[in-house]
């Protein structure tokens, strides 16, 4: 009897499939940098797939992928190069004055009687301010380390672009390989789950770009109208930090306050007011509409995955934590909840 059950349920294909899953999980936990690079490339590729799918109806998929990839790179260059040129002077002035800004802001912030009660907060803030001052003042002396980091980042970026291109270009081959990795009786479900994941991952990238851009645009317009110093730089920083869920906007606000502290009360009030307005526009208009069409995940789940990603993956993991949460949520719903309903 035991032998019959063993032959019925423990088959070679199931053993092989289990080993593949175990090896895949082993790879993720032991090669975190490579795993997150592949995951990020997959997420971005999913956002490009719908465009390439439409173009591939009239052109070979390889050519369509090249056109879309070149178009995205060109668009990014057209956006970021002018922004970098325009903000270069502001960045130079800001970095020169950053140590003084930090010292003055530190004295003001912890000169408030109420905050003096929180000694641990003051100590942590002093350490943070000291590290920021050291990093800005020793920028030249650490040029070699910075160069290595930039070189490593460029290498990862180049590899990611190549991965994205190949994932999009060879979509059908990758899909077939993915489906063949499952036993035949599981392939239909695997295809359905894969399609849902691909749609959510691609939608996440588009939603993230739209929400962050809305924050940066509101900040830029508001700060320019109120003639706040470093308007363009602060708008760019706010948009970039907004990519990081939850904690990103808080860091952006701190940097904005440090930058305009010496400009007076009007500048501080202006920055806070415009920042609050930008967050209200994003959270009440842009984000509910955009993310509501793509991802329906409770904030607690995103918090959980953000902390896990920060602990085990790092900064890039925090950025893609909502996408990772969406992936796990889809798998949980499709493979567990729907089976017990």
Coordinates of C-alpha atoms in Angstrom, one line a residue:
X1 CA 0.0 0.0 0.0
X2 CA 2.8 2.4 0.9
X3 CA 4.5 1.6 -2.3
X4 CA 1.4 2.5 -4.3
X5 CA 1.0 5.8 -2.6
X6 CA 4.6 6.6 -3.1
X7 CA 4.4 5.8 -6.9
X8 CA 1.2 7.8 -7.2
X9 CA 2.2 11.0 -5.4
X10 CA 6.0 11.0 -5.3
X11 CA 6.9 11.2 -9.0
X12 CA 10.1 12.2 -10.6
X13 CA 8.6 15.4 -12.1
X14 CA 7.4 16.6 -8.6
X15 CA 10.8 15.8 -7.1
X16 CA 12.5 17.8 -9.8
X17 CA 10.1 20.7 -9.5
X18 CA 10.7 20.8 -5.7
X19 CA 14.5 20.8 -6.2
X20 CA 14.2 23.7 -8.7
X21 CA 12.2 25.7 -6.2
X22 CA 14.7 24.9 -3.4
X23 CA 17.7 25.9 -5.6
X24 CA 15.8 29.1 -6.7
X25 CA 15.2 30.1 -3.0
X26 CA 18.8 29.2 -2.2
X27 CA 20.0 31.5 -5.0
X28 CA 17.8 34.4 -3.8
X29 CA 19.0 34.2 -0.2
X30 CA 22.7 33.8 -1.0
X31 CA 23.0 36.1 -4.0
X32 CA 20.9 39.0 -2.9
X33 CA 22.5 41.7 -5.0
X34 CA 22.1 39.6 -8.2
X35 CA 18.6 38.5 -7.2
X36 CA 17.3 42.0 -6.7
X37 CA 19.0 43.2 -9.9
X38 CA 17.1 40.4 -11.8
X39 CA 13.9 41.2 -10.0
X40 CA 14.2 44.9 -10.7
X41 CA 14.9 44.2 -14.4
X42 CA 11.9 41.9 -14.5
X43 CA 9.7 44.6 -13.0
X44 CA 10.8 47.2 -15.5
X45 CA 10.6 44.8 -18.4
X46 CA 7.0 44.1 -17.4
X47 CA 6.2 47.8 -17.8
X48 CA 7.7 47.8 -21.3
X49 CA 6.0 44.6 -22.5
X50 CA 2.6 46.2 -23.4
X51 CA 4.3 48.8 -25.6
X52 CA 6.5 46.2 -27.3
X53 CA 3.5 43.9 -27.8
X54 CA 1.7 46.6 -29.7
X55 CA 4.7 47.4 -31.9
X56 CA 5.5 43.8 -32.5
X57 CA 2.2 43.4 -34.4
X58 CA 3.8 45.5 -37.2
X59 CA 7.5 44.9 -36.6
X60 CA 9.7 41.9 -35.6
X61 CA 9.8 41.8 -31.8
X62 CA 13.6 42.3 -31.6
X63 CA 13.3 45.5 -33.6
X64 CA 10.3 46.7 -31.6
X65 CA 12.3 46.1 -28.4
X66 CA 15.3 48.0 -29.7
X67 CA 13.0 51.0 -30.7
X68 CA 11.3 51.0 -27.3
X69 CA 14.6 50.6 -25.3
X70 CA 16.3 53.4 -27.4
X71 CA 13.2 55.6 -26.9
X72 CA 13.2 55.2 -23.2
X73 CA 16.9 55.9 -22.9
X74 CA 16.6 58.9 -25.1
X75 CA 13.7 60.2 -23.2
X76 CA 15.6 59.8 -19.9
X77 CA 18.6 61.7 -21.3
X78 CA 16.3 64.5 -22.6
X79 CA 14.8 64.9 -19.2
X80 CA 17.8 64.3 -16.9
X81 CA 20.6 66.0 -18.7
X82 CA 18.8 69.5 -18.8
X83 CA 17.8 69.0 -15.2
X84 CA 21.4 68.2 -14.2
X85 CA 22.8 71.2 -16.1
X86 CA 20.2 73.5 -14.6
X87 CA 20.7 72.2 -11.1
X88 CA 24.5 71.9 -11.2
X89 CA 25.1 75.4 -9.8
X90 CA 22.5 74.9 -7.1
X91 CA 24.1 71.5 -6.1
X92 CA 27.6 73.1 -5.9
X93 CA 26.4 76.0 -3.7
X94 CA 24.3 73.6 -1.6
X95 CA 27.2 71.1 -1.0
X96 CA 29.6 73.9 0.0
X97 CA 27.2 75.3 2.6
X98 CA 25.8 72.0 3.7
X99 CA 28.0 71.6 6.9
X100 CA 27.0 75.1 8.1
X101 CA 23.4 74.4 7.3
X102 CA 23.5 71.2 9.3
X103 CA 25.2 72.8 12.3
X104 CA 22.8 75.7 12.4
X105 CA 19.7 73.5 11.9
X106 CA 21.0 71.1 14.6
X107 CA 21.4 74.0 17.1
X108 CA 17.9 75.3 16.3
X109 CA 16.2 71.9 16.4
X110 CA 17.6 70.7 19.7
X111 CA 17.5 74.1 21.3
X112 CA 13.8 73.6 21.6
X113 CA 13.0 72.7 25.3
X114 CA 10.5 70.1 24.3
X115 CA 13.0 68.1 22.2
X116 CA 15.7 68.3 25.0
X117 CA 13.7 65.7 26.9
X118 CA 14.4 63.1 24.1
X119 CA 18.1 62.6 24.8
X120 CA 18.3 59.5 22.7
X121 CA 16.8 61.3 19.8
X122 CA 19.2 64.2 20.1
X123 CA 22.2 61.8 20.3
X124 CA 21.0 59.9 17.2
X125 CA 20.4 63.1 15.4
X126 CA 23.8 64.5 16.4
X127 CA 25.5 61.3 15.1
X128 CA 23.5 61.6 11.8
X129 CA 24.4 65.3 11.4
X130 CA 28.1 64.5 12.2
X131 CA 28.2 61.8 9.6
X132 CA 26.5 64.0 7.0
X133 CA 29.0 66.8 7.8
X134 CA 32.0 64.4 7.5
X135 CA 30.7 62.9 4.3
X136 CA 30.3 66.4 2.7
X137 CA 33.6 67.9 4.0
X138 CA 35.6 64.7 3.1
X139 CA 34.1 64.4 -0.3
X140 CA 37.4 64.9 -2.1
X141 CA 39.4 62.6 0.2
X142 CA 36.9 59.8 -0.5
X143 CA 37.0 60.3 -4.2
X144 CA 38.4 56.8 -4.8
X145 CA 35.7 55.1 -2.8
X146 CA 33.1 57.2 -4.5
X147 CA 34.5 56.3 -7.9
X148 CA 34.3 52.6 -7.1
X149 CA 30.7 52.9 -6.0
X150 CA 29.8 54.9 -9.1
X151 CA 31.6 52.3 -11.3
X152 CA 29.8 49.5 -9.6
X153 CA 26.5 51.3 -10.0
X154 CA 27.2 51.9 -13.7
X155 CA 28.1 48.2 -14.2
X156 CA 24.8 47.1 -12.5
X157 CA 22.9 49.6 -14.6
X158 CA 24.4 48.4 -17.8
X159 CA 23.8 44.7 -16.9
X160 CA 20.2 45.7 -15.9
X161 CA 19.6 47.3 -19.3
X162 CA 20.9 44.2 -21.1
X163 CA 18.7 42.0 -18.9
X164 CA 15.6 44.2 -19.5
X165 CA 16.2 44.1 -23.3
X166 CA 16.6 40.3 -23.3
X167 CA 13.6 39.7 -21.1
X168 CA 11.4 41.9 -23.3
X169 CA 12.8 40.6 -26.6
X170 CA 12.6 36.9 -25.7
X171 CA 9.3 37.1 -23.9
X172 CA 7.8 34.1 -25.7
X173 CA 10.9 31.9 -25.1
X174 CA 11.1 32.9 -21.4
X175 CA 7.4 32.2 -21.0
X176 CA 7.7 28.8 -22.6
X177 CA 10.7 27.9 -20.5
X178 CA 8.8 29.1 -17.4
X179 CA 5.8 27.0 -18.2
X180 CA 7.8 23.9 -19.0
X181 CA 9.4 24.1 -15.5
X182 CA 6.0 23.1 -14.1
X183 CA 4.3 19.7 -14.3
X184 CA 1.8 19.6 -17.1
X185 CA -1.2 19.7 -14.8
X186 CA 0.0 22.9 -13.2
X187 CA 0.9 24.8 -16.3
X188 CA -2.5 26.4 -16.9
X189 CA -2.6 27.8 -13.4
X190 CA 1.1 28.9 -13.7
X191 CA 0.3 30.8 -16.9
X192 CA -2.6 32.6 -15.2
X193 CA -0.6 33.6 -12.2
X194 CA 2.3 34.7 -14.4
X195 CA 0.1 36.9 -16.4
X196 CA -1.4 38.6 -13.3
X197 CA 2.1 39.1 -11.8
X198 CA 3.4 40.6 -15.0
X199 CA 0.5 43.1 -15.2
X200 CA 0.9 44.1 -11.6
X201 CA 4.7 44.5 -11.8
X202 CA 4.5 46.6 -15.0
X203 CA 1.7 48.7 -13.6
X204 CA 3.8 49.3 -10.4
X205 CA 6.6 51.0 -12.4
X206 CA 4.3 53.2 -14.3
X207 CA 2.4 54.2 -11.1
X208 CA 5.6 54.9 -9.3
X209 CA 6.8 57.2 -12.1
X210 CA 3.5 59.1 -12.2
X211 CA 3.2 59.6 -8.5
X212 CA 6.8 60.7 -8.0
X213 CA 6.6 63.0 -11.0
X214 CA 3.4 64.7 -9.6
X215 CA 5.2 65.4 -6.3
X216 CA 8.3 66.9 -8.0
X217 CA 6.1 69.0 -10.3
X218 CA 4.0 70.5 -7.5
X219 CA 7.2 71.2 -5.5
X220 CA 8.9 72.9 -8.5
X221 CA 6.0 75.1 -9.4
X222 CA 5.2 76.0 -5.7
X223 CA 8.9 76.8 -4.8
X224 CA 9.5 78.8 -8.0
X225 CA 6.3 80.9 -7.4
X226 CA 7.4 81.6 -3.8
X227 CA 11.0 82.2 -4.9
X228 CA 12.5 79.7 -2.5
X229 CA 16.2 79.1 -3.0
X230 CA 17.3 75.7 -4.6
X231 CA 13.8 75.3 -6.0
X232 CA 14.8 72.9 -8.8
X233 CA 17.2 70.9 -6.7
X234 CA 14.7 70.5 -3.9
X235 CA 12.0 69.5 -6.3
X236 CA 14.2 66.8 -7.9
X237 CA 15.3 65.5 -4.5
X238 CA 11.7 65.3 -3.3
X239 CA 10.6 63.4 -6.4
X240 CA 13.5 61.0 -6.1
X241 CA 13.0 60.3 -2.3
X242 CA 9.3 59.9 -2.9
X243 CA 10.2 56.6 -4.7
X244 CA 11.1 55.2 -1.3
X245 CA 7.8 54.2 0.4
X246 CA 6.8 55.9 3.7
X247 CA 10.3 57.1 4.9
X248 CA 11.4 58.7 1.7
X249 CA 9.1 61.8 1.9
X250 CA 10.3 62.4 5.6
X251 CA 13.9 62.4 4.5
X252 CA 13.1 64.8 1.7
X253 CA 11.4 67.2 4.0
X254 CA 14.4 67.2 6.4
X255 CA 16.8 68.0 3.5
X256 CA 14.5 70.8 2.3
X257 CA 14.3 72.3 5.8
X258 CA 18.1 72.1 6.2
X259 CA 18.6 73.8 2.8
X260 CA 16.3 76.8 3.4
X261 CA 16.7 77.2 7.2
X262 CA 19.1 80.2 6.9
X263 CA 16.8 81.9 4.3
X264 CA 14.3 82.8 7.1
X265 CA 10.9 81.9 8.4
X266 CA 9.1 82.7 5.2
X267 CA 11.2 80.2 3.3
X268 CA 10.7 77.5 5.9
X269 CA 6.9 78.0 5.9
X270 CA 6.8 78.1 2.1
X271 CA 8.7 74.8 1.9
X272 CA 6.5 73.0 4.4
X273 CA 3.3 74.4 2.8
X274 CA 4.3 73.3 -0.7
X275 CA 5.6 70.0 0.6
X276 CA 2.3 69.3 2.4
X277 CA 0.4 70.4 -0.8
X278 CA 2.4 68.0 -2.9
X279 CA 1.8 65.1 -0.6
X280 CA -2.0 66.0 -0.5
X281 CA -2.2 66.0 -4.3
X282 CA -0.3 62.7 -4.5
X283 CA -2.0 60.8 -1.7
X284 CA -5.6 62.1 -2.4
X285 CA -5.7 62.3 -6.1
X286 CA -2.8 60.8 -8.0
X287 CA -1.9 57.7 -5.9
X288 CA -5.4 56.4 -5.2
X289 CA -6.3 56.7 -8.9
X290 CA -3.1 55.2 -10.3
X291 CA -2.3 52.6 -7.7
X292 CA -6.0 51.7 -7.3
X293 CA -5.9 50.4 -10.9
X294 CA -2.8 48.4 -10.4
X295 CA -2.2 47.3 -6.8
X296 CA -4.7 46.7 -4.0
X297 CA -2.4 46.1 -1.0
X298 CA -2.9 47.2 2.6
X299 CA -0.3 49.7 3.9
X300 CA 0.6 47.3 6.7
X301 CA 1.7 44.7 4.2
X302 CA 3.9 47.3 2.4
X303 CA 5.4 48.4 5.8
X304 CA 6.2 44.8 6.6
X305 CA 7.9 44.1 3.2
X306 CA 9.7 47.4 3.4
X307 CA 11.3 46.6 6.7
X308 CA 12.2 43.1 5.6
X309 CA 13.7 44.4 2.4
X310 CA 15.7 47.1 4.3
X311 CA 17.1 44.4 6.6
X312 CA 18.0 41.7 4.1
X313 CA 18.3 43.4 0.7
X314 CA 19.1 47.1 1.2
X315 CA 18.2 50.4 -0.3
X316 CA 17.1 49.1 -3.7
X317 CA 15.0 46.4 -2.0
X318 CA 13.1 49.2 -0.2
X319 CA 12.2 50.8 -3.5
X320 CA 10.9 47.6 -4.9
X321 CA 9.2 46.5 -1.6
X322 CA 5.7 47.3 -2.9
X323 CA 6.3 45.3 -6.0
X324 CA 7.6 42.4 -3.9
X325 CA 4.6 42.7 -1.7
X326 CA 2.3 42.5 -4.8
X327 CA 4.1 39.4 -6.0
X328 CA 3.7 37.6 -2.7
X329 CA 0.1 38.8 -2.4
X330 CA -0.8 37.4 -5.9
X331 CA 0.8 34.1 -5.1
X332 CA -0.9 33.9 -1.7
X333 CA -4.3 34.7 -3.2
X334 CA -4.0 32.5 -6.3
X335 CA -2.4 29.5 -4.7
X336 CA -4.0 29.5 -1.3
X337 CA -7.0 31.7 -0.8
X338 CA -8.8 30.7 -4.0
X339 CA -8.3 27.0 -3.1
X340 CA -10.0 27.3 0.3
X341 CA -12.9 29.5 -0.7

